[in-house]
Tab-separated table of C-alpha atoms in Angstrom:
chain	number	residue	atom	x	y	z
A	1	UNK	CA	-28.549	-40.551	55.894
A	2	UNK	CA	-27.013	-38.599	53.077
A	3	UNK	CA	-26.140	-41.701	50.850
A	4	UNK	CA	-29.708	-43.265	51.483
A	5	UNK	CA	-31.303	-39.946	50.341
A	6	UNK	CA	-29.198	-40.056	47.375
A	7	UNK	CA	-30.058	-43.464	46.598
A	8	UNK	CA	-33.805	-43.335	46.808
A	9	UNK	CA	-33.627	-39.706	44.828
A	10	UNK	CA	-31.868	-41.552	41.873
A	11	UNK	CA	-34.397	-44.419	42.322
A	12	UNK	CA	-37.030	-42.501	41.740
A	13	UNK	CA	-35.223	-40.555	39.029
A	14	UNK	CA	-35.168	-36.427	40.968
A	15	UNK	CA	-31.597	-35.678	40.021
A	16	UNK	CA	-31.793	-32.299	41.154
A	17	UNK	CA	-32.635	-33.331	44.899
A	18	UNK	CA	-30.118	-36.189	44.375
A	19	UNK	CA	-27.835	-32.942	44.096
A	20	UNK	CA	-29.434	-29.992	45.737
A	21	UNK	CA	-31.694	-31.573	49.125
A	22	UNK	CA	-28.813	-30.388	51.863
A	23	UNK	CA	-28.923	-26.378	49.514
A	24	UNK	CA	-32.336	-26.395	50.542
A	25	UNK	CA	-33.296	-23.948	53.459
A	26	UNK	CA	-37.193	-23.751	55.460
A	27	UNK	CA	-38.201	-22.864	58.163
A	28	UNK	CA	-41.034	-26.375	57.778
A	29	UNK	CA	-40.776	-29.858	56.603
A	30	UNK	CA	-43.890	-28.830	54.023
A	31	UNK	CA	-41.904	-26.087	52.617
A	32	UNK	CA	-39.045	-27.675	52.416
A	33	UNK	CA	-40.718	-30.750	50.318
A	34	UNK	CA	-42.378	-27.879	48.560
A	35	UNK	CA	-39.028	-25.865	47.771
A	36	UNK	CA	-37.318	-29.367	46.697
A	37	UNK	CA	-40.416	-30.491	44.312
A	38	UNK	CA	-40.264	-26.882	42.907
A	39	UNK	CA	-36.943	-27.098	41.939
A	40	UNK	CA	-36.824	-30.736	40.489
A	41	UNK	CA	-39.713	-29.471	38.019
A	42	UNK	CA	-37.939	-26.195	37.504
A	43	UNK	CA	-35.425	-28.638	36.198
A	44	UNK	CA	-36.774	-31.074	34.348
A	45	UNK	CA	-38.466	-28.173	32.292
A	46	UNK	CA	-35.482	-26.527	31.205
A	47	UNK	CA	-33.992	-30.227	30.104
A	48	UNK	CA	-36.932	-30.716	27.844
A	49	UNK	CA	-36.967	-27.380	26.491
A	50	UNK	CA	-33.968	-27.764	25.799
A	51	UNK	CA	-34.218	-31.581	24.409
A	52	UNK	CA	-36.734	-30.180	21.866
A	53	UNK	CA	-34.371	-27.582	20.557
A	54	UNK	CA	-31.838	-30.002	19.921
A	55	UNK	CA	-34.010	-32.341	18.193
A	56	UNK	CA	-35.721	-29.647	16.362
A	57	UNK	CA	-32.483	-29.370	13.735
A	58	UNK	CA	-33.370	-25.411	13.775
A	59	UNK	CA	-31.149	-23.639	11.659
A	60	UNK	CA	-28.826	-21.016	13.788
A	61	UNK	CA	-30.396	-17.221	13.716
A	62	UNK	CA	-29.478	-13.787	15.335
A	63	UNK	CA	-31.374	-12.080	17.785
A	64	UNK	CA	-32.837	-9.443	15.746
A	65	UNK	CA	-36.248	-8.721	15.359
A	66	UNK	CA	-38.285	-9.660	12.124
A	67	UNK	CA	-39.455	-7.496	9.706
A	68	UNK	CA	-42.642	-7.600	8.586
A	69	UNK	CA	-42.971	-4.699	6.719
A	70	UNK	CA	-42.972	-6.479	3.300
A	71	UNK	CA	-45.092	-9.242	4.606
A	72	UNK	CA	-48.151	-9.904	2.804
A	73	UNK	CA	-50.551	-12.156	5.150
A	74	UNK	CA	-53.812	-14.087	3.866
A	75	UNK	CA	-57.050	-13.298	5.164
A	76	UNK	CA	-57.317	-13.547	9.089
A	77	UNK	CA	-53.667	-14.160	9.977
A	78	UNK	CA	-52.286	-11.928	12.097
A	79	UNK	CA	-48.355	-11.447	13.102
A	80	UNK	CA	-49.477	-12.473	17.100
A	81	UNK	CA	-51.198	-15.950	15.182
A	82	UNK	CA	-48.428	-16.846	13.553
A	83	UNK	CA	-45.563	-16.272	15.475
A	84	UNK	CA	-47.624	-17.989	18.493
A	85	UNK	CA	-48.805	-20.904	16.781
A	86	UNK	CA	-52.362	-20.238	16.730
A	87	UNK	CA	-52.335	-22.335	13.434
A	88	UNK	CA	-50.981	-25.049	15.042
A	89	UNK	CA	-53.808	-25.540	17.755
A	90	UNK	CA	-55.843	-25.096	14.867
A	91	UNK	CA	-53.952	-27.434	12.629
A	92	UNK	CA	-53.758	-25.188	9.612
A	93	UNK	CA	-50.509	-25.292	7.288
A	94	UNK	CA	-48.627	-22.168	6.438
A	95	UNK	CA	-47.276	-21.706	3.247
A	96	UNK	CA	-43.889	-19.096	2.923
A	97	UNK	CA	-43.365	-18.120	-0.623
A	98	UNK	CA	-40.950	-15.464	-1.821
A	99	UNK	CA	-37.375	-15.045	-3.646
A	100	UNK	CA	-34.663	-15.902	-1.822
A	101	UNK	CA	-33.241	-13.436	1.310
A	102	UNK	CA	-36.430	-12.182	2.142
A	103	UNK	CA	-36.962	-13.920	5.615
A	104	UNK	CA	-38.822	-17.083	4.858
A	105	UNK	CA	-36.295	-19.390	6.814
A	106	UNK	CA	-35.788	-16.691	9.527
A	107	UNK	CA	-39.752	-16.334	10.043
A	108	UNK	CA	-40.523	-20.533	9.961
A	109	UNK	CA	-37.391	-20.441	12.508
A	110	UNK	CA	-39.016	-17.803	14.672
A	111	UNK	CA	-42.249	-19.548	15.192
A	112	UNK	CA	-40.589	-22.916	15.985
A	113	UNK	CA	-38.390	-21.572	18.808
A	114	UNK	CA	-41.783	-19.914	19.969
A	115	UNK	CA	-43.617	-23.135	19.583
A	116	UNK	CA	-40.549	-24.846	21.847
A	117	UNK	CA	-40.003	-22.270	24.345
A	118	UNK	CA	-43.939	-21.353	25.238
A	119	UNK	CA	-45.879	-24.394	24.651
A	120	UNK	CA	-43.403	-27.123	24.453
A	121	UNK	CA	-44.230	-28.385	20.908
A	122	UNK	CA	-42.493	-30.783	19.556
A	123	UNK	CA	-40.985	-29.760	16.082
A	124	UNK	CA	-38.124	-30.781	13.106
A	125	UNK	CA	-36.986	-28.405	10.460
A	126	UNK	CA	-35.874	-30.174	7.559
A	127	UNK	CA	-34.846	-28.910	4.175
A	128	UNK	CA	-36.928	-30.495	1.311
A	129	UNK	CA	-33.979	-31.984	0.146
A	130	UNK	CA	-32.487	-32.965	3.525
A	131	UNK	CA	-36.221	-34.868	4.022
A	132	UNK	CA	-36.235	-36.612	0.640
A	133	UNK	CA	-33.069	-37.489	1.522
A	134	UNK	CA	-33.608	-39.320	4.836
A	135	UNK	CA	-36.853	-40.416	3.345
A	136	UNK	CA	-34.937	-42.877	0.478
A	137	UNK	CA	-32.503	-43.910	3.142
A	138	UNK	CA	-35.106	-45.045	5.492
A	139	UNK	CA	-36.536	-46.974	2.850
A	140	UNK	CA	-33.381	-48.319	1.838
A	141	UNK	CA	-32.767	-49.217	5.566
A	142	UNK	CA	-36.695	-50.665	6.061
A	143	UNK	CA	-37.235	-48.338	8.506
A	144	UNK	CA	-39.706	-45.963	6.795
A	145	UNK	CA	-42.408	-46.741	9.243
A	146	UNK	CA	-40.772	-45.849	11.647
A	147	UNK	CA	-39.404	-42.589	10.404
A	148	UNK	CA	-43.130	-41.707	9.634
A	149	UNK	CA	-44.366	-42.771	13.224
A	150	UNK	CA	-41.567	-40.061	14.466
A	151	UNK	CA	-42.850	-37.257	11.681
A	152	UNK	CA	-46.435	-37.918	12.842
A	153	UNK	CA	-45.638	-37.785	16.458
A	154	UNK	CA	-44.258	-34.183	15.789
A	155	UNK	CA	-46.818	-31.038	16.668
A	156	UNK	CA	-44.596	-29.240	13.708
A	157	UNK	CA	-43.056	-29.562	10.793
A	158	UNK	CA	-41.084	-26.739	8.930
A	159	UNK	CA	-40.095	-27.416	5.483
A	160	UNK	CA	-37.875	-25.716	3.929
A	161	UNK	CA	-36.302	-24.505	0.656
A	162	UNK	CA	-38.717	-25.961	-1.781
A	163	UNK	CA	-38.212	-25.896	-5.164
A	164	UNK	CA	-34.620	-24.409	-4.815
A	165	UNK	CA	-32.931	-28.126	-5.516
A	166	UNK	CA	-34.364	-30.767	-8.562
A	167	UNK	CA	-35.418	-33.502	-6.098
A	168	UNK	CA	-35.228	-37.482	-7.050
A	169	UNK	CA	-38.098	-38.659	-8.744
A	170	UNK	CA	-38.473	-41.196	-6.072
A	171	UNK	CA	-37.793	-39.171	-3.215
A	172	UNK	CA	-40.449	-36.281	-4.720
A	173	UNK	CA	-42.884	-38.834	-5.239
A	174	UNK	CA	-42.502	-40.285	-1.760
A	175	UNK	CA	-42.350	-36.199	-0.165
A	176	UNK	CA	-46.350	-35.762	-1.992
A	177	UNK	CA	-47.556	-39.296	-0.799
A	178	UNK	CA	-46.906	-38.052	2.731
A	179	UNK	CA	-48.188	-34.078	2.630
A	180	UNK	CA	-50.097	-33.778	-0.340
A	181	UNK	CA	-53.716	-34.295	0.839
A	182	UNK	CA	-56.401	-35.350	-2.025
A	183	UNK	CA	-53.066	-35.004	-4.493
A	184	UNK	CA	-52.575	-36.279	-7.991
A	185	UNK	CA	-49.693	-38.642	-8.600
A	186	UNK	CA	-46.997	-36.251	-10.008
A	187	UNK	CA	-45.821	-37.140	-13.914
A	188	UNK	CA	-42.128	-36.248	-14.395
A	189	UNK	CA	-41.372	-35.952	-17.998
């Protein structure tokens, strides 16, 4: 009995009751289907979750707390809309400026592990660099259309470090035909 349980759990793809059905204590066949189906959802949330975060490329961050005292927000943000991705739902972009160590990285970082853990967004981080870069490879490789299926599949996209590093003429050009909406071609003298 226990093998043909096994079998038809991997058939139908619930590893956790492939593993956990003879755990499982009721007092009722309907709770026990109920506990079983729990868990296997319990489960295949936490692999997803965690799925996004490793396909996110999120840069490494401590556990302290942000500070926003020397935050300066635009009209109508607040700290609750943009750490909980409020502008997302609404499909607004958010623009970080600021010199360097002040938090811009740590914030953008912040709301995608938010977006990830409470809504189950699906997000990348790249640097500006790092995306030009994987940009002129993918059209080297003739997969660029694919690359931009998988960037407009995405709920979020953090970009990061702009301006910092002189980017490739081709690779800058290619970065504004994607995000710059109603853009002028850029002239590089």
């Amino acid at each position: 009995m226990d093998a043909l349980i096994k079998e038809y759990s991997k058939r139908l793809k619930l590893s956790w009751v492939r593993q956990h059905f003879h755990e499982v204590e009721a007092t009722t066949n309907e709770e026990y289907l109920l506990k079983i189906l729990e868990n296997e959802i319990q489960q295949r949330e936490v692999r997803k979750i965690n799925l996004l975060f490793k396909q996110s490329s999120l840069p490494r961050i401590t556990g302290k707390p942000f500070e926003w005292g020397h935050i300066q927000m635009g009209q109508g943000l607040t700290q609750d809309h943009i750490l909980h991705g409020g502008f997302i739902e609404e499909k607004e972009n958010l623009i970080f400026y600021g010199g360097v160590g002040t938090g811009k990285t740590y914030l953008s970082t912040l709301i995608g592990l938010n977006a990830i853990q409470q809504q189950g967004k699906k997000i990348k981080f790249f640097t500006v660099a790092g995306l030009v870069n994987r940009l002129l490879d993918a059209h080297e490789t003739g997969s660029l259309s694919r690359f931009f299926n998988h960037i407009e599949k995405l709920d979020l996209l953090i970009l990061d470090e702009l301006g910092y590093i002189p980017l490739h003429k081709q690779g800058a050009e290619r970065v504004c035909k994607i995000f710059c909406v109603n853009s002028q071609p850029l002239n590089y003298n």
